[in-house]
Coordinates of C-alpha atoms and ligand atoms in Angstrom, one line a residue:
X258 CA -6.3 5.6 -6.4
X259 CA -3.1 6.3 -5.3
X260 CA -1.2 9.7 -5.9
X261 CA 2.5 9.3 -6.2
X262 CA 4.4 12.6 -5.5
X263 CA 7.8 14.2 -6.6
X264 CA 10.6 14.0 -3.9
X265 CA 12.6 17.2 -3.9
X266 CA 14.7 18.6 -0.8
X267 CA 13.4 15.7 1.2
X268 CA 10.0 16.3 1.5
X269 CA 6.9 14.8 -1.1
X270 CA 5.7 17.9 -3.7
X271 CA 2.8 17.3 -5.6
X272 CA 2.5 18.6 -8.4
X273 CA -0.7 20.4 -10.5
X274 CA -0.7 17.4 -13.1
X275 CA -0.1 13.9 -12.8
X276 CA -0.1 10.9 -15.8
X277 CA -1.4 7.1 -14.9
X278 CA 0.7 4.3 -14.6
X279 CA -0.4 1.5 -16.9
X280 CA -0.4 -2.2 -16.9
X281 CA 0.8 -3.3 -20.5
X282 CA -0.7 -6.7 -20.1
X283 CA -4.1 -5.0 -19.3
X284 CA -4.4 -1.1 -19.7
X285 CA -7.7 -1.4 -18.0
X286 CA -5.5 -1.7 -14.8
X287 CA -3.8 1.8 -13.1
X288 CA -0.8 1.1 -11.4
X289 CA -1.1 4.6 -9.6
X290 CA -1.1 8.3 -10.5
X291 CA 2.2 9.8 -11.0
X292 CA 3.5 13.3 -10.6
X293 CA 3.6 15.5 -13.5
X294 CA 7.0 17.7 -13.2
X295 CA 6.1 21.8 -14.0
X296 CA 9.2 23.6 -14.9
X297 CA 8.7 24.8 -10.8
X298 CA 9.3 21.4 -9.9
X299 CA 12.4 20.8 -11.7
X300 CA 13.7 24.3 -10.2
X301 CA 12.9 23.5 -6.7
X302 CA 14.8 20.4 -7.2
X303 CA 17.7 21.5 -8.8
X304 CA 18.5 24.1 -6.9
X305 CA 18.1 21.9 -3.1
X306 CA 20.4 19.4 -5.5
X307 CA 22.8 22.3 -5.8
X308 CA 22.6 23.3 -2.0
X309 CA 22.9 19.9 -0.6
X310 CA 25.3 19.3 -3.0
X311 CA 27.9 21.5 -1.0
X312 CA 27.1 19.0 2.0
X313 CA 27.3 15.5 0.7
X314 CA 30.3 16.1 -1.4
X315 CA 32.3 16.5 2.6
X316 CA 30.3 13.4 3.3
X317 CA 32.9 10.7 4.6
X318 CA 33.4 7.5 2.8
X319 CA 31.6 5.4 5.8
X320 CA 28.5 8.0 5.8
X321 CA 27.9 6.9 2.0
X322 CA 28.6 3.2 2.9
X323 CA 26.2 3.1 4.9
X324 CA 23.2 5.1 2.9
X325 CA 24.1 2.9 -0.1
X326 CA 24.6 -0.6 2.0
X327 CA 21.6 0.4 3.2
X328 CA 19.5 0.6 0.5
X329 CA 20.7 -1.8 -1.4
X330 CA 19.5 -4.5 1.4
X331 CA 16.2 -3.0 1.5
X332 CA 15.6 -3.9 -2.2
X333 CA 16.9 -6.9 -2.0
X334 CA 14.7 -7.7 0.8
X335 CA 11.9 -6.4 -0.9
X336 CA 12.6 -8.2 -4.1
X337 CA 9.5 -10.2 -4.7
X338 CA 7.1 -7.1 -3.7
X339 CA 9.0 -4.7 -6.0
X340 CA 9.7 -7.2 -9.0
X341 CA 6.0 -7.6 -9.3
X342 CA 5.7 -3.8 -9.4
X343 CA 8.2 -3.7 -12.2
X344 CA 6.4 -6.5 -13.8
X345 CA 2.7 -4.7 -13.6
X346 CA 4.1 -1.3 -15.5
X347 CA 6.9 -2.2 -17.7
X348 CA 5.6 -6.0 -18.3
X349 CA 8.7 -7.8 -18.2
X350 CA 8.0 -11.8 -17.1
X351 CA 8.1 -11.9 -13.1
X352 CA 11.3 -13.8 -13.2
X353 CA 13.2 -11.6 -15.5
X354 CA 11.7 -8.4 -12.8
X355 CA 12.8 -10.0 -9.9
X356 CA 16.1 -10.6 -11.2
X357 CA 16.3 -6.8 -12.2
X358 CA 15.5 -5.5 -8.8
X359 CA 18.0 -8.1 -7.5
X360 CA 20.5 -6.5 -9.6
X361 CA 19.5 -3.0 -8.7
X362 CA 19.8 -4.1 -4.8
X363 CA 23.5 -5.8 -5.4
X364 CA 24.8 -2.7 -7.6
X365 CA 23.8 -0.5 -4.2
X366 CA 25.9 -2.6 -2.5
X367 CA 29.0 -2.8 -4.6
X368 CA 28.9 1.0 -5.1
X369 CA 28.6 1.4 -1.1
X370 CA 32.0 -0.9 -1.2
X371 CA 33.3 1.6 -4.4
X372 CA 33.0 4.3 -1.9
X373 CA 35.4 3.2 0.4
X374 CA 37.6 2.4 -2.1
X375 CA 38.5 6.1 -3.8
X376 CA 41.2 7.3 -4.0
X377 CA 44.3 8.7 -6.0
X378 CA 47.6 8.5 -6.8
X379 CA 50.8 9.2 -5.8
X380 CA 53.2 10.0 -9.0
X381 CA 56.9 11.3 -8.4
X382 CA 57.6 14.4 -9.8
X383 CA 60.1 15.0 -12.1
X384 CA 61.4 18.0 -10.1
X385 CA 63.4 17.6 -6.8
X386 CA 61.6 18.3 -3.8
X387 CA 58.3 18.2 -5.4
X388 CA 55.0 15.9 -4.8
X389 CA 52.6 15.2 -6.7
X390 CA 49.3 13.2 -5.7
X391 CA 46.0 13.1 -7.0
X392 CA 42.4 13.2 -5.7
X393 CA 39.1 13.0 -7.0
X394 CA 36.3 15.3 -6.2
X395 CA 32.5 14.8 -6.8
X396 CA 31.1 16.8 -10.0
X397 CA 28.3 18.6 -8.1
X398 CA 25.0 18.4 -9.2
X399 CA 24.3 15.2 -11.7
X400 CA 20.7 14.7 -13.6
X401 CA 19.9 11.6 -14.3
X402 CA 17.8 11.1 -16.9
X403 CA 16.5 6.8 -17.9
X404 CA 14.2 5.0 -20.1
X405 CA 11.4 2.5 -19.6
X406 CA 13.2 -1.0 -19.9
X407 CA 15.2 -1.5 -17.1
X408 CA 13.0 0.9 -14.8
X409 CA 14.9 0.0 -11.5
X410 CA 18.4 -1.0 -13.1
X411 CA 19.3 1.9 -14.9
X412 CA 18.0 4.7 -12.1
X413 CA 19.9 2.3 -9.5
X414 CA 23.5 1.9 -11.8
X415 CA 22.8 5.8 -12.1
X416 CA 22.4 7.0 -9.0
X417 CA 24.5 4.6 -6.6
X418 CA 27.9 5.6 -8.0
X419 CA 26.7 9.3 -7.9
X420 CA 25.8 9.1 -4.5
X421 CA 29.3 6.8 -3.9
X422 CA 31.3 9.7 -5.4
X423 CA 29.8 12.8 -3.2
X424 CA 27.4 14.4 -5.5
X425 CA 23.5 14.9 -5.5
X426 CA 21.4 13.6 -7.8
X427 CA 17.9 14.8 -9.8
X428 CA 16.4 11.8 -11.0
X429 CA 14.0 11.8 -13.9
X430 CA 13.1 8.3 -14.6
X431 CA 10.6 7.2 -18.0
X432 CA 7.4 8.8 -17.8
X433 CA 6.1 5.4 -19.0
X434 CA 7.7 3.4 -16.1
X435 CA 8.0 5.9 -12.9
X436 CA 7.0 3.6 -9.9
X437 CA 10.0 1.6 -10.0
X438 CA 12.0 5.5 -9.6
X439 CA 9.3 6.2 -6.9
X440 CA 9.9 3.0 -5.1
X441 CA 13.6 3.4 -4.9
X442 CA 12.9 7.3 -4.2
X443 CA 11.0 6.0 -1.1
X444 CA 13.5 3.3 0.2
X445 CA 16.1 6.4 -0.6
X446 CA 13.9 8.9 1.7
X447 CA 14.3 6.7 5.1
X448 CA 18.4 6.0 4.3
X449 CA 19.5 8.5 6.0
X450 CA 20.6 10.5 3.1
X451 CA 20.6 14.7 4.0
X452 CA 18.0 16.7 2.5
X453 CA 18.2 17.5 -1.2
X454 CA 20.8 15.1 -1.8
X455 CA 18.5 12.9 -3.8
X456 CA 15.5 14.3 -5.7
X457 CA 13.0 12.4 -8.1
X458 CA 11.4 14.7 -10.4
X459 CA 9.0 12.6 -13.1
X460 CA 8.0 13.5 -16.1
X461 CA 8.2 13.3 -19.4
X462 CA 10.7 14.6 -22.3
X463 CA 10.0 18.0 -21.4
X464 CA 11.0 17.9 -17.8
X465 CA 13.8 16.3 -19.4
X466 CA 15.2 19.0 -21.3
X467 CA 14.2 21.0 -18.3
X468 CA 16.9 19.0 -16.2
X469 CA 19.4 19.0 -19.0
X470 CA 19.5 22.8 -19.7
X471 CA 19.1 24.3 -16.0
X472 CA 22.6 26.3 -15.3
X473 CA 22.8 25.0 -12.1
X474 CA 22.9 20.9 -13.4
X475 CA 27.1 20.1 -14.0
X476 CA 27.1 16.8 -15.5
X477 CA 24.1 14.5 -16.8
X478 CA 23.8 11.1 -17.3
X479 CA 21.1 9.7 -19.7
X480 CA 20.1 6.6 -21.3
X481 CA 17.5 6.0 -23.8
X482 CA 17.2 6.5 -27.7
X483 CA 19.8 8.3 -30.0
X484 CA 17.5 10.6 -31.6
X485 CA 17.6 12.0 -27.7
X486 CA 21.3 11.2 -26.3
X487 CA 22.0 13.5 -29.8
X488 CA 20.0 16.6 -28.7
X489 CA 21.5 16.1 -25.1
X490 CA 24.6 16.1 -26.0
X491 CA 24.1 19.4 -28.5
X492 CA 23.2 21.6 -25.4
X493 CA 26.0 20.1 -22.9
X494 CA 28.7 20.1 -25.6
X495 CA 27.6 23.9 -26.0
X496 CA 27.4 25.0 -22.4
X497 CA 30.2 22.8 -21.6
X498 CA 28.3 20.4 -19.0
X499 CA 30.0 17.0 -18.6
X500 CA 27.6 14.2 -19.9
X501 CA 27.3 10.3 -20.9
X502 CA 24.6 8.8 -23.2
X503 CA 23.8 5.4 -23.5
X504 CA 22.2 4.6 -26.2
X505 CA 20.6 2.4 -29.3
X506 CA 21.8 -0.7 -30.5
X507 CA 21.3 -3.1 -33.6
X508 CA 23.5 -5.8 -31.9
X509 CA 24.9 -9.2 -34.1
X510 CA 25.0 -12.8 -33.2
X511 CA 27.2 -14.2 -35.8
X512 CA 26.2 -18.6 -35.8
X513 CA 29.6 -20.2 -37.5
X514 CA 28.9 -23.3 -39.2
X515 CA 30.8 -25.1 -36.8
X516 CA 28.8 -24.1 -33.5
X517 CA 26.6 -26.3 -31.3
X518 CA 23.6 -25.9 -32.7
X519 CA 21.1 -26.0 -29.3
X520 CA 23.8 -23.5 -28.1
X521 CA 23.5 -21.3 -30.8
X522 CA 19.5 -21.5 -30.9
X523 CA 19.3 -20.6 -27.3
X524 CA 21.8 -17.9 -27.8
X525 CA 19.5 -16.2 -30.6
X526 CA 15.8 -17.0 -29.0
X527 CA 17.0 -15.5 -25.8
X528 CA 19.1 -12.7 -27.2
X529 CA 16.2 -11.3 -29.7
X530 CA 13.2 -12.3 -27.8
X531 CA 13.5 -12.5 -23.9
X532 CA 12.2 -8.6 -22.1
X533 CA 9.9 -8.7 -25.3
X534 CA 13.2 -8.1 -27.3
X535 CA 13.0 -4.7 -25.4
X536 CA 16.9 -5.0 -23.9
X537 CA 19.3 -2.4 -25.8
X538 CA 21.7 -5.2 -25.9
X539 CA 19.1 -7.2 -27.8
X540 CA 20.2 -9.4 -30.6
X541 CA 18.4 -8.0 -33.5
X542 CA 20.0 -9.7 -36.3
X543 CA 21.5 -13.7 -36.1
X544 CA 24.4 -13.7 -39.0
X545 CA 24.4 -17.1 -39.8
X546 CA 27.2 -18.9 -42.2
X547 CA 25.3 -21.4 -45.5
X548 CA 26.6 -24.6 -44.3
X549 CA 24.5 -24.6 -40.8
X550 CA 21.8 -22.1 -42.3
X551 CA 18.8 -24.3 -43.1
X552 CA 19.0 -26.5 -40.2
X553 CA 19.7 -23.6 -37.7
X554 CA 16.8 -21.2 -38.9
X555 CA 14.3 -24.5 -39.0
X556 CA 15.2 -25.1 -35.2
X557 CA 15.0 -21.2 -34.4
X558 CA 12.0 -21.2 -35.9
X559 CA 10.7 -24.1 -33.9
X560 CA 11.8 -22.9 -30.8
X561 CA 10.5 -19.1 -31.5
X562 CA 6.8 -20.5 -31.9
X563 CA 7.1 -22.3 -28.7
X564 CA 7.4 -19.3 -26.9
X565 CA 4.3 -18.3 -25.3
X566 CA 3.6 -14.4 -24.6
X567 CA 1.2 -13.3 -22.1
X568 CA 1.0 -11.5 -19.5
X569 CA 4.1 -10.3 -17.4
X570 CA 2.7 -12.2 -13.7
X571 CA 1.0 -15.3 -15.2
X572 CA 3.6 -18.3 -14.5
X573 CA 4.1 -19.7 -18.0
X574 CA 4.5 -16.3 -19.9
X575 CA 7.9 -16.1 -21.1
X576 CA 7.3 -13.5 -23.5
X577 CA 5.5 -10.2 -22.3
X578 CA 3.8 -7.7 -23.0
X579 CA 5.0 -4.9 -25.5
X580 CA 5.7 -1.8 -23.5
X581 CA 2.8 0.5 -24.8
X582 CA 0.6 1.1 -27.8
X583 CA 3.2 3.4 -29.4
X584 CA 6.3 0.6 -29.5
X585 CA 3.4 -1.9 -30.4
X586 CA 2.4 0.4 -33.6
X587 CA 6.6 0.6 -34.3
X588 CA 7.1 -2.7 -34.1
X589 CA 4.0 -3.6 -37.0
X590 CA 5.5 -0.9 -38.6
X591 CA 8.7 -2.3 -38.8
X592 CA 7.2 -5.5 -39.8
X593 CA 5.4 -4.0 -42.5
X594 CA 8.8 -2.4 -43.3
X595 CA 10.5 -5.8 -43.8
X596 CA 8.1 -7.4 -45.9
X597 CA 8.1 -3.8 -48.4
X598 CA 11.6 -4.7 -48.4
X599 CA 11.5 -7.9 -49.4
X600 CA 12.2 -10.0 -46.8
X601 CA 9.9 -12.9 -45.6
X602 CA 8.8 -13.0 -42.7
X603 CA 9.1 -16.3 -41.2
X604 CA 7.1 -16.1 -38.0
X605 CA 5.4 -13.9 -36.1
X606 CA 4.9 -10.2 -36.1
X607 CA 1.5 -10.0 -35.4
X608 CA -0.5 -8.5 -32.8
X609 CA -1.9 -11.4 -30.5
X610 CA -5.4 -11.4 -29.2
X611 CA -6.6 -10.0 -25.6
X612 CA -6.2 -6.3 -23.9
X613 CA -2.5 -6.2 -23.3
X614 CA -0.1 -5.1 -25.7
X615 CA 0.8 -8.8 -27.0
X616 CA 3.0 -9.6 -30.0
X617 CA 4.1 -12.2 -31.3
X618 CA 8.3 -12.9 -32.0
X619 CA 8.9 -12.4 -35.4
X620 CA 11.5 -13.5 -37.4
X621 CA 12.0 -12.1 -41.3
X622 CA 14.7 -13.2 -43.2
X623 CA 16.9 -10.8 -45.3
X624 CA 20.3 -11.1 -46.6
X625 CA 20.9 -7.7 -47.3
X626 CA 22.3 -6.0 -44.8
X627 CA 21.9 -2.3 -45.6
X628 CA 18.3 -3.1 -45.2
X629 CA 16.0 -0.9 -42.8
X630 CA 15.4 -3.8 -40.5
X631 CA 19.0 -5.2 -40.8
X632 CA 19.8 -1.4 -40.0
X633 CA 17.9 0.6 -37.9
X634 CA 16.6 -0.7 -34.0
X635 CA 13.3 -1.6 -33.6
X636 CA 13.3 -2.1 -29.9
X637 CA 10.6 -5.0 -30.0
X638 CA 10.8 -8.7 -30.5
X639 CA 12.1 -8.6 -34.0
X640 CA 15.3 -10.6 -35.1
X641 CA 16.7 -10.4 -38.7
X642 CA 18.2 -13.8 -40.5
X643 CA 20.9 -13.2 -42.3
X644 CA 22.8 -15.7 -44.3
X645 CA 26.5 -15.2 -45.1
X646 CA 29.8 -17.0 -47.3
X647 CA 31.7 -17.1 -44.3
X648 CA 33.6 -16.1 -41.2
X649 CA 35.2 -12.5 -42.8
X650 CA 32.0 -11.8 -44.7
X651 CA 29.5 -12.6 -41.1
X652 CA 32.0 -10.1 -39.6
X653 CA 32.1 -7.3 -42.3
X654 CA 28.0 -7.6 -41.6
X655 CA 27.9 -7.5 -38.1
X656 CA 29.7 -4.2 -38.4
X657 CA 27.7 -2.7 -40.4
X658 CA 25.8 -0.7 -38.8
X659 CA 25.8 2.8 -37.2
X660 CA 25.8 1.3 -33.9
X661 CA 28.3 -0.8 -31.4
X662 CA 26.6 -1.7 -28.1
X663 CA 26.9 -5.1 -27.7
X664 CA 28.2 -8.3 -30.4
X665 CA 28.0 -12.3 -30.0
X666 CA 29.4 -15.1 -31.8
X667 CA 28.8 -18.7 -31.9
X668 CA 31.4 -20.7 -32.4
X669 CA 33.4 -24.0 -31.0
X670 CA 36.8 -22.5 -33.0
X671 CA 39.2 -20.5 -30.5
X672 CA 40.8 -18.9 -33.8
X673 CA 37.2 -17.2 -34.9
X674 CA 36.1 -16.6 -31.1
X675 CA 39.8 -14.9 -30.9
X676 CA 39.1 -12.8 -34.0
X677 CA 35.5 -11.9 -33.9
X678 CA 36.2 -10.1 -30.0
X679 CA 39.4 -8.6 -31.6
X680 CA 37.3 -7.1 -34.6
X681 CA 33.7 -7.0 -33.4
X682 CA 33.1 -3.2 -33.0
X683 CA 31.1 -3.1 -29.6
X684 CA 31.3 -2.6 -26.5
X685 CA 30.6 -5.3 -25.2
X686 CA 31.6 -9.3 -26.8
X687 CA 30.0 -13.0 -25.9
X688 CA 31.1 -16.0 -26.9
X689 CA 28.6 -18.7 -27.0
X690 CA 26.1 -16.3 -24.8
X691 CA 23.5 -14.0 -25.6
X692 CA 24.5 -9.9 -26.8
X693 CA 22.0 -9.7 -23.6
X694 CA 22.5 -10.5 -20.1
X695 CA 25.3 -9.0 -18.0
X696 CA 27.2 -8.8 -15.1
X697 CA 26.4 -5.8 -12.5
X698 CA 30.0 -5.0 -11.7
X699 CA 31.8 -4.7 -15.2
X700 CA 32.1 -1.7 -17.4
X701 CA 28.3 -1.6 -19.6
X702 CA 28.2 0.6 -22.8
X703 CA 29.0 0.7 -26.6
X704 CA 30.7 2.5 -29.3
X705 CA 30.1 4.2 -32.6
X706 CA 26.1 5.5 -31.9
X707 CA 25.6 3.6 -29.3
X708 CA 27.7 4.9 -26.8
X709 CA 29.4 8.2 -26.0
X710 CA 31.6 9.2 -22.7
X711 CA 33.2 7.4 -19.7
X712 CA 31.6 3.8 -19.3
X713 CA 28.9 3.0 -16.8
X714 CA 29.3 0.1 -13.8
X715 CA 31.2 -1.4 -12.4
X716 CA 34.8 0.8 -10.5
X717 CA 35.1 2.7 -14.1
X718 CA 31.9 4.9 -13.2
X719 CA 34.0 6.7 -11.0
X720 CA 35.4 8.5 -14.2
X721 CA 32.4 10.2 -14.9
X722 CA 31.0 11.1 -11.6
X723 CA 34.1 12.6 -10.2
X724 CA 36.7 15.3 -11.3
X725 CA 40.6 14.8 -11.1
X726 CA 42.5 17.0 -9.1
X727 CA 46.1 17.2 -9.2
X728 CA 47.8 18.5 -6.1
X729 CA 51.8 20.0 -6.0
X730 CA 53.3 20.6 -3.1
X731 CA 56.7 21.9 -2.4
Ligands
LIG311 P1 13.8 8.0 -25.1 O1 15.0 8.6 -25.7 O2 12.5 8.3 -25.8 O3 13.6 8.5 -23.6 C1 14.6 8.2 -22.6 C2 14.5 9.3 -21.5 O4 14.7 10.6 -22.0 C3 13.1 9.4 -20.9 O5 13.2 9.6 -19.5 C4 12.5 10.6 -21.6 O6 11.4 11.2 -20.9 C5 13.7 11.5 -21.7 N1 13.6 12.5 -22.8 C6 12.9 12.4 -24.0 N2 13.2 13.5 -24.7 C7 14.1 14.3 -24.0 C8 14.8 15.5 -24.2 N3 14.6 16.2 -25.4 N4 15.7 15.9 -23.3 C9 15.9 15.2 -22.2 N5 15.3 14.1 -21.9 C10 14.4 13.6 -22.8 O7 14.1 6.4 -25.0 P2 13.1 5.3 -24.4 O8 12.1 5.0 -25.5 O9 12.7 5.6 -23.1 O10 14.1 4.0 -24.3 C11 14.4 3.2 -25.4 C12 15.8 3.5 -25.9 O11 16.7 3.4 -24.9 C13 16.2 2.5 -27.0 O12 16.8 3.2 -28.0 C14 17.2 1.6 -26.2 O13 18.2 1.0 -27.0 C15 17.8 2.6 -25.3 N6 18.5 2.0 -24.2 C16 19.9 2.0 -24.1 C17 20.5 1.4 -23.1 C18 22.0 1.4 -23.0 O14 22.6 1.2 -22.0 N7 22.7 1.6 -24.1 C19 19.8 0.8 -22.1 C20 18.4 0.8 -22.1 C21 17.8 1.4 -23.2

């Protein structure tokens, strides 16, 4: 079997443990053997980071062009070979995987255009003879730090405008997903990039907090749950590191009695169920007003147990596996939840037969919304019916909850559309579209728990990987 190593300083480290990589649509199959970080590795890495850091951040705006242009087409290139990878060890459908390492190769590519394109300002003083411009300057070392969903994605909308911006990078991708990290690592190793400017270091939680508290690390960047985005921000808040969390979400699509009804089906089957219902931006409860209720929940319900799950490379899955025996315990949990609650479930919720990790879509109904499931994320393919008065009461719902990632409305009314984006406390609004599915070159992230610091993607990730300085001269 094949051993997978760290990449630190530019050279491939093994390391004294490793962890397999494993299918989820049959755990009988190893993807490979993956590195195991020791708090050595994380140290070597940090501190080449640090060196190399002094190097790259006098880089010249063509120099990261090119790295960046360059690896961006190599992915793209290599989309069908890697989107299968990303399919065997997270188990999204092979459609769905290709079109994240499609997006991974095209964010490369805007970000080596974003490095060509900083700059700063020129602001008149208000004293005579004066100038004042501004400039922005890389942050230094950045640790990177991403979950198991979007395995190329999130390490590629990571690192790309780090690298853009002049600093080096420690990347610790999910210990559940690292080949996608290792493949991009690789493809990373031959861009002509200077020693130590990138360095993948995998691992799992521990090598996490490893990265986050090393003196040497200045800002970190990390997405996954908010039980963790919490602790991280706890130690950079006290030692004063710069950092951004992306995080949880419990996201709304509000259906308005007057919407079109095989729109608003689509919207919610896709939104709560597509990645396994695995997608932060995942619609985990559809808000639906009384007079289109019955009607739409009989034709979600249709359309939900048409779905067929399997696994992630057969050709008519569209529904994959669940990422691992732990999320698949959470999510009969959850179910098991709902029903103590007193909701009904309506379909689904079951684990389906064969090896891999299958479950079936559920869908429970429960108008209360300060219920756990109408509450609290589940992260699986779980969606919440909800039935509401109205248009002020389906919008006093879909805020409440704790978080604010991502909101959607059905509706054929400008006035509603109008008001739910003007009220709708997210991050991110759709109209007639899914909470999930996005554009690589926008601003991505939430509010309230979901979210916390200067947005990701798109030309506003510059804020967080660069520093401001403002220059005087007399
Ligand atoms: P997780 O918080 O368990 O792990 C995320 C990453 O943090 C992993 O690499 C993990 O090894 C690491 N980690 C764990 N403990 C750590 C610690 N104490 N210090 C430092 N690092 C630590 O999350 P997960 O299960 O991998 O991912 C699922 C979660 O991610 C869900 O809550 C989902 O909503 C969220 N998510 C959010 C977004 C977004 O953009 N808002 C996108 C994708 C996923």
């Amino acid at each position: 079997m094949s051993i997978f190593h760290h990449f630190i300083n530019g050279e491939w480290i093994a390391s004294d443990k490793t962890r397999l990589n494993i299918n989820p649509s049959n755990p009988d199959e190893v993807i490979g053997e993956y590195a195991e970080a020791s708090v050595q590795d994380m140290e070597s890495a940090v501190v080449a980071a640090a060196e190399a850091a002094k190097v790259w951040s006098s880089s010249t705006p063509q120099q990261r062009f090119e790295v960046l242009d360059f690896i961006g087409t190599e992915i793209l290139a290599r989309k069908q070979e890697l989107g299968l990878l990303l399919a065997r060890e997270e188990g999204k459908v092979l459609p769905e995987a290709v079109g994240e390492v499609t997006r991974a190769g095209f964010i490369f590519k805007f970000f080596a255009g974003e490095a060509l394109r900083i700059g700063g300002q020129a602001i008149a003083s208000v004293r005579p003879n004066m100038e004042v411009l501004t400039s922005r300057e890389a942050v230094g070392v950045v640790g990177l730090i991403t979950p198991w969903n979007f395995p190329i994605a999130i390490p590629a909308w990571k690192t790309a405008p780090a690298l853009a911006c002049g600093n080096a990078v420690v990347l610790k991708p999910s210990e559940l997903t690292p080949g996608c990290a290792w493949a991009l690592a690789e493809i990373i190793s031959r861009s002509g990039l200077p020693k130590g400017v990138f360095n993948l270091v995998m691992g799992d939680g521990v090598a996490g907090k490893t990265l986050v508290e090393h003196r040497a690390v200045d800002a970190i960047s990390f997405t996954g749950s908010t039980q963790t985005g919490k602790l991280i921000a706890q130690h950079c808040a006290l030692n004063l590191k710069k950092y951004q969390l992306e995080m949880g979400g419990k996201n709304p699509l509000v259906i308005l009695d007057d919407a079109d009804l095989s729109v608003a089906v689509e919207c919610a089957v896709n939104g709560a169920f597509y990645s396994t219902g695995q997608r932060c931006t995942a619609s985990s409860r559809t808000i639906v007003t009384e007079h289109i209720y019955d009607s739409f929940r009989d034709a979600m319900l249709k359309r939900t147990q048409a779905l067929k799950v399997g696994a992630a490379v057969e050709s008519t899955t569209q529904i994959g596996p669940v990422v691992d025996q732990r999320q698949l315990d959470k999510n009969l949990h959850y179910i098991q939840i709902g029903k103590d609650e007193g909701g009904a479930l309506l379909t689904g919720g079951e684990r389906l037969a064969g090896s891999g990790y299958f479950f079936s879509p559920a869908i429970i109904e429960n108008h209360n919304p300060q219920a756990r499931l109408n509450q609290e994320e589940v992260f699986g393919p779980v969606s919440t019916l909800v039935k509401v008065k109205n248009f002020e009461e389906a919008m006093t719902v879909a805020n409440a909850t704790p978080y604010g990632l991502s909101g959607g409305i059905c509706t054929t009314s400008l006035k509603y559309a109008s008001q739910f984006r003007r009220e709708m406390q997210a991050g991110m609004v759709m109209v007639n579209a899914p909470t999930a599915g996005v554009d690589y070159h926008v601003p991505f992230g939430g509010t309230k728990a979901s979210s916390f610091g200067p947005r990701e993607q798109g030309g506003m990730a510059l804020e967080f990987y660069t520093k401001v300085k403002t220059h005087y001269l007399a």
